[in-house]
PDB file of C-alpha atoms and ligand atoms in Angstrom:
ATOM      1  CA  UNK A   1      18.613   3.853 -11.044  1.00 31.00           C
ATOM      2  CA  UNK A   2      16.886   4.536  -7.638  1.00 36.00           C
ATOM      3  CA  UNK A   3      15.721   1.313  -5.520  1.00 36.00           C
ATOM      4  CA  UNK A   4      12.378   2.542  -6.334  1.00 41.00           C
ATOM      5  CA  UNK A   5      12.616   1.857 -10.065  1.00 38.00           C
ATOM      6  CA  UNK A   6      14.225  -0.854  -9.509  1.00 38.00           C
ATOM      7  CA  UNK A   7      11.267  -2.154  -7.463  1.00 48.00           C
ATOM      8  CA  UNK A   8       8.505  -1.726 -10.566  1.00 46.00           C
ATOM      9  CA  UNK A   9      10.989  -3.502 -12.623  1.00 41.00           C
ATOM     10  CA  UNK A  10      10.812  -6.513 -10.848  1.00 46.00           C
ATOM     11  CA  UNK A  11       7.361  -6.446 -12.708  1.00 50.00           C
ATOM     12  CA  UNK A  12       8.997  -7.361 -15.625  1.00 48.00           C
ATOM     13  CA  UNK A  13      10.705 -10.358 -14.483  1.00 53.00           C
ATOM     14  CA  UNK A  14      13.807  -9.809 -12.274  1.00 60.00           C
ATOM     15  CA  UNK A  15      14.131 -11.983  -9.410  1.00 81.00           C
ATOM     16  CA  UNK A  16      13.801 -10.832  -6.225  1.00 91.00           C
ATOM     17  CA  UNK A  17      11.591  -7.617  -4.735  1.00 90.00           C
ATOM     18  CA  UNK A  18      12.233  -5.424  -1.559  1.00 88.00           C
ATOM     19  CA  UNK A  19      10.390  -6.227   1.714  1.00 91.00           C
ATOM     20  CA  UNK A  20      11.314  -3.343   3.396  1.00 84.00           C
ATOM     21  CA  UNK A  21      15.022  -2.872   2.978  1.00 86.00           C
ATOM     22  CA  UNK A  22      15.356  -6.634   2.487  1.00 87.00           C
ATOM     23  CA  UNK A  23      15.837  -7.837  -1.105  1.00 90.00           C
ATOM     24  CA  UNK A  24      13.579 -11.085  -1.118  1.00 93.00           C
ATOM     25  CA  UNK A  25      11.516 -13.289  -3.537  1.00 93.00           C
ATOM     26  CA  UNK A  26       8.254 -12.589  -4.836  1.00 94.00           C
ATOM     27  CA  UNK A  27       6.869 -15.583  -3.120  1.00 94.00           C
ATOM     28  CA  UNK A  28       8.465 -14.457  -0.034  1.00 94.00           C
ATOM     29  CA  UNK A  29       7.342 -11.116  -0.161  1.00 93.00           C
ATOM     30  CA  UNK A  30       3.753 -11.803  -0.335  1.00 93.00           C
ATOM     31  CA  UNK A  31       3.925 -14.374   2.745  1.00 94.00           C
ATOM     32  CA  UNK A  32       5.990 -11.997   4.999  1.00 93.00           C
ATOM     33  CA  UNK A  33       3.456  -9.114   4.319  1.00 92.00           C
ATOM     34  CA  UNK A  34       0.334 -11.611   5.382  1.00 94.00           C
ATOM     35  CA  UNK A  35       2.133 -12.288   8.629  1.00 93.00           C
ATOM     36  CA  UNK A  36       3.082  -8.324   8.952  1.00 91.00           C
ATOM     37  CA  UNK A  37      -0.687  -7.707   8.743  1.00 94.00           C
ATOM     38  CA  UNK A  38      -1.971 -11.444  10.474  1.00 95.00           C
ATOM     39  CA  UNK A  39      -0.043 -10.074  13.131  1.00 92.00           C
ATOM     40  CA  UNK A  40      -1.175  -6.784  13.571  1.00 92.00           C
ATOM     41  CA  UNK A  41      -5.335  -7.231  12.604  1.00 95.00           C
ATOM     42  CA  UNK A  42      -6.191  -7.262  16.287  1.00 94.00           C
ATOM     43  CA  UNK A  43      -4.586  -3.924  16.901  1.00 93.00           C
ATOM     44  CA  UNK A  44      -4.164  -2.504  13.706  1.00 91.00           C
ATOM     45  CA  UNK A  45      -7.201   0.278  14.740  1.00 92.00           C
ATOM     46  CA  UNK A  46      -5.684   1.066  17.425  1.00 93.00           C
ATOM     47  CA  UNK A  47      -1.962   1.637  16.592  1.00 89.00           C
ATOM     48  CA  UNK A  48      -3.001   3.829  13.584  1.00 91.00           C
ATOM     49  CA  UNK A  49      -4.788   6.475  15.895  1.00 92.00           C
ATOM     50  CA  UNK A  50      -1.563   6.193  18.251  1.00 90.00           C
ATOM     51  CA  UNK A  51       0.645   6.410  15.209  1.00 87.00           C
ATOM     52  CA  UNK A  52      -0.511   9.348  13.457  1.00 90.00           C
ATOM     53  CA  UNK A  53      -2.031  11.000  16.791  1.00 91.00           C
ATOM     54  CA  UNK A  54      -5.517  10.060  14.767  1.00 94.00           C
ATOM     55  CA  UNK A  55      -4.819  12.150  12.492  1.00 94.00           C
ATOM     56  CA  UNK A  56      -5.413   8.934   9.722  1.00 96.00           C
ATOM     57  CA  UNK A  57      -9.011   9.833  10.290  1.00 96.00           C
ATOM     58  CA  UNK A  58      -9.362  13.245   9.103  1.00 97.00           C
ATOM     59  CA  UNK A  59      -7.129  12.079   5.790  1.00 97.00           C
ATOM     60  CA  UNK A  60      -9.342   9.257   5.119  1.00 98.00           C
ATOM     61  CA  UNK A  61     -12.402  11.790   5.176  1.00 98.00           C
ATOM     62  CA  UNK A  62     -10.658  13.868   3.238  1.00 98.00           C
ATOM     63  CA  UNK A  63      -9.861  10.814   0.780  1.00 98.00           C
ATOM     64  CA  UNK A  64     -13.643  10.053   0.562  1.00 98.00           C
ATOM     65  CA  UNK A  65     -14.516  13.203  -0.015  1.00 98.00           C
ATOM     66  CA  UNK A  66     -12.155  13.200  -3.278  1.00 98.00           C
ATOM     67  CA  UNK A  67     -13.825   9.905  -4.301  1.00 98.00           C
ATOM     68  CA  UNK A  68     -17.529  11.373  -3.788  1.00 98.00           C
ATOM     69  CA  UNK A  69     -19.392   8.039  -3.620  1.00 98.00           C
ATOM     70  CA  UNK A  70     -22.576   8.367  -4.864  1.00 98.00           C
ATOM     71  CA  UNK A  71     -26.035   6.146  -3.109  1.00 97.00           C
ATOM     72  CA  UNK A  72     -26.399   3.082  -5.311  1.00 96.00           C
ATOM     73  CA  UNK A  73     -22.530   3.396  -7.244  1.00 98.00           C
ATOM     74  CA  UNK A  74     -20.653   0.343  -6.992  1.00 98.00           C
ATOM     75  CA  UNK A  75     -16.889   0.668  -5.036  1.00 98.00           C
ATOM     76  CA  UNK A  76     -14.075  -2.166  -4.955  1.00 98.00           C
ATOM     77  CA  UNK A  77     -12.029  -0.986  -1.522  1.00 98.00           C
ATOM     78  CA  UNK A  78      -9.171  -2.736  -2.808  1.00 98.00           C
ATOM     79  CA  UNK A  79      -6.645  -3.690   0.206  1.00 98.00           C
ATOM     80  CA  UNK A  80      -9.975  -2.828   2.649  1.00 98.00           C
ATOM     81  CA  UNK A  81      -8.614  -4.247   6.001  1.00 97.00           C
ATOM     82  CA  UNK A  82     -10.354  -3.157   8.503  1.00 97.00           C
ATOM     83  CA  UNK A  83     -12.970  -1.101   6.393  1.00 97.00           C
ATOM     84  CA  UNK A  84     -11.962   2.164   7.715  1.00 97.00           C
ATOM     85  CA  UNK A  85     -12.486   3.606   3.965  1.00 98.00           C
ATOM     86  CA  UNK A  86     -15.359   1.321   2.908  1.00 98.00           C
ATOM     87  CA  UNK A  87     -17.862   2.718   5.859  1.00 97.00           C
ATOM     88  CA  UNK A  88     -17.265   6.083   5.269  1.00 98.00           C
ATOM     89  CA  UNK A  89     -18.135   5.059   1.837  1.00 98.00           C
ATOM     90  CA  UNK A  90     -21.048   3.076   2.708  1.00 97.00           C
ATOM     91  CA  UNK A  91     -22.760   5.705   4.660  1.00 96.00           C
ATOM     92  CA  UNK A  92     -22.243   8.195   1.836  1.00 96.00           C
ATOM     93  CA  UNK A  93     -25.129   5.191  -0.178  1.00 97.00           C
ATOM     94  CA  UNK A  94     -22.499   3.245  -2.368  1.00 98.00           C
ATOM     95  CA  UNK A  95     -22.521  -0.543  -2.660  1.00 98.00           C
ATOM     96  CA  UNK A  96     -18.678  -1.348  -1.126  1.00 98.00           C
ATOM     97  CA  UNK A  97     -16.766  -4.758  -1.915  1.00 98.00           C
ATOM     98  CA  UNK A  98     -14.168  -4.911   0.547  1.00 98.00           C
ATOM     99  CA  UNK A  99     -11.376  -6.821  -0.813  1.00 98.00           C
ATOM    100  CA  UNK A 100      -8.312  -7.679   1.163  1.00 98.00           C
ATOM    101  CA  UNK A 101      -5.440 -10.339   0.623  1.00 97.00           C
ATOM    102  CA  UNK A 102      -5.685 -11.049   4.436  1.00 97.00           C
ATOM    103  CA  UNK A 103      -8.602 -13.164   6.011  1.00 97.00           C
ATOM    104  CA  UNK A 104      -7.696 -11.520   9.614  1.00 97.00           C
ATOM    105  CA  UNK A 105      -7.932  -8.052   8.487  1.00 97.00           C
ATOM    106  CA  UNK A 106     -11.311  -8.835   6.702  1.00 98.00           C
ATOM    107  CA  UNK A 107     -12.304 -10.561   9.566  1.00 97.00           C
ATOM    108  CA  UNK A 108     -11.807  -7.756  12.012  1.00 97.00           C
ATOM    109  CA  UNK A 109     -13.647  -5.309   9.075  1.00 97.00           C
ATOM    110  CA  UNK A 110     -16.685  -8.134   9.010  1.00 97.00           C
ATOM    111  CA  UNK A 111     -16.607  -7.458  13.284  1.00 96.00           C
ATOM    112  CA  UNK A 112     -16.859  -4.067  12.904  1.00 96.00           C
ATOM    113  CA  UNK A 113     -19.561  -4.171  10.131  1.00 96.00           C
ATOM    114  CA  UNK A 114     -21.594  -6.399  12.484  1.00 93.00           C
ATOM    115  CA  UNK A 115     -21.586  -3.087  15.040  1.00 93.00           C
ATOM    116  CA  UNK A 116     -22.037  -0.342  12.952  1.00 90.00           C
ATOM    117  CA  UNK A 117     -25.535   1.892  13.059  1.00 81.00           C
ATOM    118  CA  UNK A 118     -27.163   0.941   9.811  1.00 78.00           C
ATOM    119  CA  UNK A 119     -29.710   3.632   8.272  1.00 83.00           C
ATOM    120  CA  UNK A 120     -31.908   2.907   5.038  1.00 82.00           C
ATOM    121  CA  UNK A 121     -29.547   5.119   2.944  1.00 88.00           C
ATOM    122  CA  UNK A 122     -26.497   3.043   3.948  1.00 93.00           C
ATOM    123  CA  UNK A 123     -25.229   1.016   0.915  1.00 94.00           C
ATOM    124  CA  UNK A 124     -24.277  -2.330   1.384  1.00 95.00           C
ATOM    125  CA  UNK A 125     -20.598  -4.114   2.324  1.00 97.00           C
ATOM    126  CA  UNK A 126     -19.217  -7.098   0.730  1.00 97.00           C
ATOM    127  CA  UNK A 127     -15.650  -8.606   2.298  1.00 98.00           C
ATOM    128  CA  UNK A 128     -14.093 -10.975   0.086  1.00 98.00           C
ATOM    129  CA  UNK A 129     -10.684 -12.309   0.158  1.00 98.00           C
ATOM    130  CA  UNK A 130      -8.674 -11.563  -3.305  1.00 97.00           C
ATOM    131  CA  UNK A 131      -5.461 -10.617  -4.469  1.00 97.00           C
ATOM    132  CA  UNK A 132      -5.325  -7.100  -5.979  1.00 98.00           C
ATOM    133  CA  UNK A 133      -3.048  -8.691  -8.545  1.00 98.00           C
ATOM    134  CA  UNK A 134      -5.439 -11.130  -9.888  1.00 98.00           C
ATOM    135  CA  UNK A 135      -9.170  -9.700  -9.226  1.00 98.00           C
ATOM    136  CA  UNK A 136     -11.816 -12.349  -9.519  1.00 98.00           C
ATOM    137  CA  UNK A 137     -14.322  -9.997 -10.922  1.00 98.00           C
ATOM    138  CA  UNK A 138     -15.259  -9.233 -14.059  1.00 98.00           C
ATOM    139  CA  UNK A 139     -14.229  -6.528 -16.357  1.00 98.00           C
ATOM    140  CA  UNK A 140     -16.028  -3.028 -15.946  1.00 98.00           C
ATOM    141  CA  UNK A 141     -17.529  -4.141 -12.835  1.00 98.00           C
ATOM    142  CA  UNK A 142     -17.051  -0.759 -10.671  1.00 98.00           C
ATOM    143  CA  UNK A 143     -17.825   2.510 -10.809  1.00 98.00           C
ATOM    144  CA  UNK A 144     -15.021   3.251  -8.784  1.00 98.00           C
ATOM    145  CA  UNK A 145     -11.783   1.067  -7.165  1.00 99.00           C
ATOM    146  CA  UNK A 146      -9.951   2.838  -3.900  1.00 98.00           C
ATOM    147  CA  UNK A 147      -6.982   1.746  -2.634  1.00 98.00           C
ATOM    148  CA  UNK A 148      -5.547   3.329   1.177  1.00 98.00           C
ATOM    149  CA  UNK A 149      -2.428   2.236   1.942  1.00 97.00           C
ATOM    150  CA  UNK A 150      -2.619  -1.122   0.526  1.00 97.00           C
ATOM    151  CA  UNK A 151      -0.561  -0.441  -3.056  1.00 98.00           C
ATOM    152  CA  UNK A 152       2.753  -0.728  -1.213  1.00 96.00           C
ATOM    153  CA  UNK A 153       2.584  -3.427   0.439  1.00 95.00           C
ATOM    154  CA  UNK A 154       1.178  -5.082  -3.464  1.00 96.00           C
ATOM    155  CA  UNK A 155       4.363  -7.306  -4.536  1.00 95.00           C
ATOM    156  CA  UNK A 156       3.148  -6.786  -8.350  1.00 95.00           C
ATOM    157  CA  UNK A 157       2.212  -3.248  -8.439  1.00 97.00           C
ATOM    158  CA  UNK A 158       2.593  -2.392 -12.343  1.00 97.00           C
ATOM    159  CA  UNK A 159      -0.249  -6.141 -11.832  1.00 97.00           C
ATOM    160  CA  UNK A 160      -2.014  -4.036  -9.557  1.00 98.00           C
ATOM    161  CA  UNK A 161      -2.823  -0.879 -11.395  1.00 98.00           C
ATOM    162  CA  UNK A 162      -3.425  -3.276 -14.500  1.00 98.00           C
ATOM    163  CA  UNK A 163      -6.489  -5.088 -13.010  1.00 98.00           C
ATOM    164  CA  UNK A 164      -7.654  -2.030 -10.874  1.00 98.00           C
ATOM    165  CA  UNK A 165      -7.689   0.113 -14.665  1.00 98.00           C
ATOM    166  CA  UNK A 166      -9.505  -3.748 -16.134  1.00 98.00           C
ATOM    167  CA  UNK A 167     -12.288  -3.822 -13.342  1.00 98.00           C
ATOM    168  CA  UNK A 168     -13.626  -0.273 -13.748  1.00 98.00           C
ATOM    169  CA  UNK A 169     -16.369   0.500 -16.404  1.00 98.00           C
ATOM    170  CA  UNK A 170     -15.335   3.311 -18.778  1.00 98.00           C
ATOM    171  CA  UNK A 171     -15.732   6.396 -17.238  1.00 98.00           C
ATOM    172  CA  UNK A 172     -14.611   4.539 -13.623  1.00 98.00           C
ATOM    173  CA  UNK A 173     -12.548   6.386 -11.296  1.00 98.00           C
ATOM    174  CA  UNK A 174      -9.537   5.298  -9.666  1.00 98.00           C
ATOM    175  CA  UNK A 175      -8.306   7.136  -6.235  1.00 98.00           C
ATOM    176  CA  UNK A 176      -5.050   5.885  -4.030  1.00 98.00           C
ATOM    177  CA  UNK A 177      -3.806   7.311  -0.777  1.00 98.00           C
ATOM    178  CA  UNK A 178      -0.157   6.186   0.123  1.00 97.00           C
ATOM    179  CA  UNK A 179       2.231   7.776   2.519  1.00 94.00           C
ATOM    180  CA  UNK A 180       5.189   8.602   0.211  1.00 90.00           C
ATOM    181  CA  UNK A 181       8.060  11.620   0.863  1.00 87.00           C
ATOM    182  CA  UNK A 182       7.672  15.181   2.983  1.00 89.00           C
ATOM    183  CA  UNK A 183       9.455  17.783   0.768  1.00 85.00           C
ATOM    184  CA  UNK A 184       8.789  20.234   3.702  1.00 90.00           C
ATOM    185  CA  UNK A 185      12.471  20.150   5.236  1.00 85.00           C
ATOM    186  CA  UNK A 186      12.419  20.000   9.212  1.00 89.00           C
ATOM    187  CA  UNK A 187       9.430  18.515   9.223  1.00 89.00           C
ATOM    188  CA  UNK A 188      11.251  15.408   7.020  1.00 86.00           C
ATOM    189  CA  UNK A 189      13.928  14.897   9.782  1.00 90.00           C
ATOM    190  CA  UNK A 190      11.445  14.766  12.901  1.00 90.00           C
ATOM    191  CA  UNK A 191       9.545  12.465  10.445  1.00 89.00           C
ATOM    192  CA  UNK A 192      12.231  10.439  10.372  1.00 89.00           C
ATOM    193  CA  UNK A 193      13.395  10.121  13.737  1.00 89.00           C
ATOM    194  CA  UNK A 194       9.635   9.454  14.819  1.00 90.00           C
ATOM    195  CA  UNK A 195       9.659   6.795  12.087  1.00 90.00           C
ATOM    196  CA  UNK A 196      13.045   5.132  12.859  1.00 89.00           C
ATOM    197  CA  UNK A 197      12.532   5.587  16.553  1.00 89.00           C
ATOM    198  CA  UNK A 198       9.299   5.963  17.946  1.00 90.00           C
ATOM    199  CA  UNK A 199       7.221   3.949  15.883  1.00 90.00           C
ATOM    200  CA  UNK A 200       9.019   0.668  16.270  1.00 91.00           C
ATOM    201  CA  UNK A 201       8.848   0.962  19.977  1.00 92.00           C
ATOM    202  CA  UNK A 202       4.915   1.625  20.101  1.00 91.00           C
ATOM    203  CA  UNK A 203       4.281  -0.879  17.726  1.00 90.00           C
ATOM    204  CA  UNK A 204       6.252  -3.181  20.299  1.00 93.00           C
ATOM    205  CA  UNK A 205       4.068  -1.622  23.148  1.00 91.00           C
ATOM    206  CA  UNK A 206       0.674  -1.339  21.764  1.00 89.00           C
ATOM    207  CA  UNK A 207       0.729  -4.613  19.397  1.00 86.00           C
ATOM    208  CA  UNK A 208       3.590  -6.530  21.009  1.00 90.00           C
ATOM    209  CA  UNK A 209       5.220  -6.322  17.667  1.00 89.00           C
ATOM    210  CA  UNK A 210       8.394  -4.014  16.787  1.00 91.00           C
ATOM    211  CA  UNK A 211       9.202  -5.753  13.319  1.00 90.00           C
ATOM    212  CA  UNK A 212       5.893  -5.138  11.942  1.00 89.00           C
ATOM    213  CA  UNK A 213       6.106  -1.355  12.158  1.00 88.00           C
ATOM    214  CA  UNK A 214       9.546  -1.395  11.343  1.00 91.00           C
ATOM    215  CA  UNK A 215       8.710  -3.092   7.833  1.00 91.00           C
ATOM    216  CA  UNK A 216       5.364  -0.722   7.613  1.00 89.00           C
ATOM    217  CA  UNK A 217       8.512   2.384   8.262  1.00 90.00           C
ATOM    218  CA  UNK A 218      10.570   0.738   5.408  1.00 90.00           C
ATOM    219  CA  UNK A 219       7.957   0.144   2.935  1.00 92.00           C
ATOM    220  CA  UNK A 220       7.448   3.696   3.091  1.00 92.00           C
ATOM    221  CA  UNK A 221      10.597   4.453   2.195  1.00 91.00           C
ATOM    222  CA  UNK A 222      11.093   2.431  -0.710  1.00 90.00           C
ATOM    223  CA  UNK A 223       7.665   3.509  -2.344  1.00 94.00           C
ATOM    224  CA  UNK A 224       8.015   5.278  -5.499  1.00 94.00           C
ATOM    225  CA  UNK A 225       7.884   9.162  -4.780  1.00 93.00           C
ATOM    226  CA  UNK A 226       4.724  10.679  -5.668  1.00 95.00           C
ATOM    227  CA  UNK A 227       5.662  12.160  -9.715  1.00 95.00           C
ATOM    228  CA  UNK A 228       7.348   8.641 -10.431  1.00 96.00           C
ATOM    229  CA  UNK A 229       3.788   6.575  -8.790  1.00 97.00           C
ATOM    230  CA  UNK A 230       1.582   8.788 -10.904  1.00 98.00           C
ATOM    231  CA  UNK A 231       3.853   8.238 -14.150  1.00 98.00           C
ATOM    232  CA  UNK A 232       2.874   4.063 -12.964  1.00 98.00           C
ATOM    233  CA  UNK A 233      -0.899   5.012 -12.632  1.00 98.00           C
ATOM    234  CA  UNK A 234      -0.738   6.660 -16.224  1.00 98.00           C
ATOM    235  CA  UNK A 235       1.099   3.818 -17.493  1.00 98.00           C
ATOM    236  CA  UNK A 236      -2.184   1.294 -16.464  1.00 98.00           C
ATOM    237  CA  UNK A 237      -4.042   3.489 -18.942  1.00 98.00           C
ATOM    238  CA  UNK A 238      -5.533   6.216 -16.567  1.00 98.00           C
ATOM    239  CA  UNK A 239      -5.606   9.648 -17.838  1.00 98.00           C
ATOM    240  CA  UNK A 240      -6.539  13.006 -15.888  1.00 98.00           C
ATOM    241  CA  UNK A 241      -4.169  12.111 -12.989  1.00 98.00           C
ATOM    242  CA  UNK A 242      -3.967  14.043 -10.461  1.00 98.00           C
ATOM    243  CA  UNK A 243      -1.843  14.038  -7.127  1.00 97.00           C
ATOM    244  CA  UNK A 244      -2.466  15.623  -3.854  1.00 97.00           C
ATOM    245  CA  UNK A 245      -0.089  16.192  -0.987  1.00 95.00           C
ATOM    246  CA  UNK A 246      -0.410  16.257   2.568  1.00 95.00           C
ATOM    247  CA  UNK A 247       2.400  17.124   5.220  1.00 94.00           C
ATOM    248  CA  UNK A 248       4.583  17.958   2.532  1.00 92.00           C
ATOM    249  CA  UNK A 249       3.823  14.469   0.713  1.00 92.00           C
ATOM    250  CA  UNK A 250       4.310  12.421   3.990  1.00 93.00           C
ATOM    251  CA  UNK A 251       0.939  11.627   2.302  1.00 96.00           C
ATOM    252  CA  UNK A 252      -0.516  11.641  -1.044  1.00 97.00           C
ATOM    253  CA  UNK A 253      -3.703  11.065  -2.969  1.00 98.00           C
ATOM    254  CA  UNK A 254      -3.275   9.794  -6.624  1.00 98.00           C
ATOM    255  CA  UNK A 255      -6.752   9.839  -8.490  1.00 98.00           C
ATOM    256  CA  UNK A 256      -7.051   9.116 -12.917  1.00 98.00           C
ATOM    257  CA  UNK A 257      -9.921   7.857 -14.906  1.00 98.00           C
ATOM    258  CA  UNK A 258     -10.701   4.963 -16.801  1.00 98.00           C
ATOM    259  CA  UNK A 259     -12.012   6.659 -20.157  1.00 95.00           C
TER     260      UNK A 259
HETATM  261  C1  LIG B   1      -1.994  -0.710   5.925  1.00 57.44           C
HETATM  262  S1  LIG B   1      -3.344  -1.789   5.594  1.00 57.44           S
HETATM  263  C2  LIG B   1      -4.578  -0.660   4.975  1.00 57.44           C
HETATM  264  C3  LIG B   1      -5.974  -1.079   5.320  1.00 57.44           C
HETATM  265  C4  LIG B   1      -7.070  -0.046   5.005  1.00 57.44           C
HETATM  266  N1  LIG B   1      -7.118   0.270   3.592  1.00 57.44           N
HETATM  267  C5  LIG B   1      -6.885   1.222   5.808  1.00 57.44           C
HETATM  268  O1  LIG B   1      -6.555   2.247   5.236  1.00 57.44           O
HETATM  269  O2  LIG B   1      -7.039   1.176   7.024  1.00 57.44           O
HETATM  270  C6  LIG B   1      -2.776  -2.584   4.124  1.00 57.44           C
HETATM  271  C7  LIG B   1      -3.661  -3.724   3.655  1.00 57.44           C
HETATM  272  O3  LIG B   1      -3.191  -4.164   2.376  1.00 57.44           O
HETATM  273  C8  LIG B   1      -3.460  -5.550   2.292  1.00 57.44           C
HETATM  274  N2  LIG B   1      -2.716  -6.147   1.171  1.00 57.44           N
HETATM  275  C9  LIG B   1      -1.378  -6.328   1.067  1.00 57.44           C
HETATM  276  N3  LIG B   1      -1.078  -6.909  -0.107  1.00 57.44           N
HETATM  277  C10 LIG B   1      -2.252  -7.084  -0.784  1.00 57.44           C
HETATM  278  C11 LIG B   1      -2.600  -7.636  -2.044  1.00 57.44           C
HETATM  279  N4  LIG B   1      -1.670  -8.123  -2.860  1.00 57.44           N
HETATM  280  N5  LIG B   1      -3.891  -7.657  -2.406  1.00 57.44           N
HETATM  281  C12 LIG B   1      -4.855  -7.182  -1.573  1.00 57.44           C
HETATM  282  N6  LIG B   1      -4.590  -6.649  -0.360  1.00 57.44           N
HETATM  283  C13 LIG B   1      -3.310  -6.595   0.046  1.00 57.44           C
HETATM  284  C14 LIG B   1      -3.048  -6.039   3.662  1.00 57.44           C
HETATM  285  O4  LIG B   1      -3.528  -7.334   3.945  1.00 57.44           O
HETATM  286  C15 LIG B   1      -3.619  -4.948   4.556  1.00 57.44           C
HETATM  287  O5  LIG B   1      -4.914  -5.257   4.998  1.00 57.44           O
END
């Protein structure tokens, strides 16, 4: 069984979960990712154009474009942060709720809202602090739920993808962009000398914090590849998936509906 599986099963029960390469308790996962990202909030803009050479940017449009957020629809940004996701949706007319585990990524996304050019076709932003385990809201609430980046780090995922398939409306659409594995050979061994290497080392540089970015470089690596995350997404109930690789599959976008 890869670690991979392994890590889903700890849905059902089993005792302890990976935190990067570290095999610890549920409990203890979920705390050790809020300091990853309490840590990071300040910088976290910044070290994702250093990191990907701000190339983050053009995949996020290319995310919302998948999405297609329509003026007036209502979108959960589930694991929101910094609303990077959420204002490209909001200027596209939705209604965005913002949700994040982490009051000092939310806070740093409520900042930014605060400065952003507002038009009259620019739907509104809600940040609220919630668990994508255990969403306060209630069932068939969105027209659509997003999730960048955020499903990793989720201790509960199997939890996740239940309440994200329980808070749609029938007919919802569900979208996820994770970084996952390059097939392209070459390109996966630069990858992963950058990763192991480089990224550590700006992460020390830019945030002041190596350990951060070398959990961010783990989790990575023990996220389900991209066939075995869909098979998850189907299991919530979603049908239609569909999966779309970038790099290789250094990046991928999951989408399925709620019918
Ligand atoms: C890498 S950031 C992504 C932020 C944003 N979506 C983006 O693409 O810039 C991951 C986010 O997931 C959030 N997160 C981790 N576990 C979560 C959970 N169980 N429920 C909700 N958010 C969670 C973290 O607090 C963090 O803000």
């Amino acid at each position: 069984m890869s670690e991979n599986i392994n890590d889903h099963a700890n849905d059902a029960g089993s005792e302890t979960v990976s935190f990067g390469y570290e095999n610890v308790s549920p409990e203890e996962k979920t705390r050790r990712v809020g300091e990853v990202f309490t840590s990071v909030a300040k910088k976290y803009d910044i070290m994702n154009d250093a990191m990907s050479i701000g190339m983050h940017r053009g995949w996020k449009d290319r995310f919302v474009k998948r999405v297609k957020p329509q003026p007036g629809e209502s979108i959960l940004d589930m694991a929101g942060g910094t609303g990077d996701i959420a204002f490209r949706m909001a200027d596209r007319g939705a209604n965005i709720t913002v949700a994040d585990i982490n009051q000092d990524m939310l806070d740093v996304g409520a900042e930014r809202a605060m400065e952003r050019a507002e038009s009259a076709e620019t739907g509104s932003l809600v940040f609220t602090c919630q668990n994508a385990e255990e969403v306060s809201f209630a069932s068939g609430s969105f027209d659509a739920y997003t999730i960048v980046f955020g499903i990793r780090n989720v201790t509960y995922k199997v939890k996740a993808l239940a309440e994200a398939y329980r808070v749609l409306r029938p007919g919802g659409r569900f979208y996820c962009m994770e970084f996952s594995t390059t097939e392209w050979s070459g390109f996966k061994e630069v990858y992963d000398v950058y990763s192991d290497l480089l990224l550590p080392r700006m992460g020390q540089m830019i945030a002041g914090d190596a350990d951060s970015y070398r959990y961010l470089v783990e989790s990575i690596r023990k996220f389900p590849k991209m066939a075995e995350f869909e098979n998850m997404i189907r299991a919530a109930g979603f049908t239609n998936t569909k999966v779309e690789s970038i790099l290789g599959g250094a990046v991928a976008i999951h989408s399925g509906w709620k019918i």
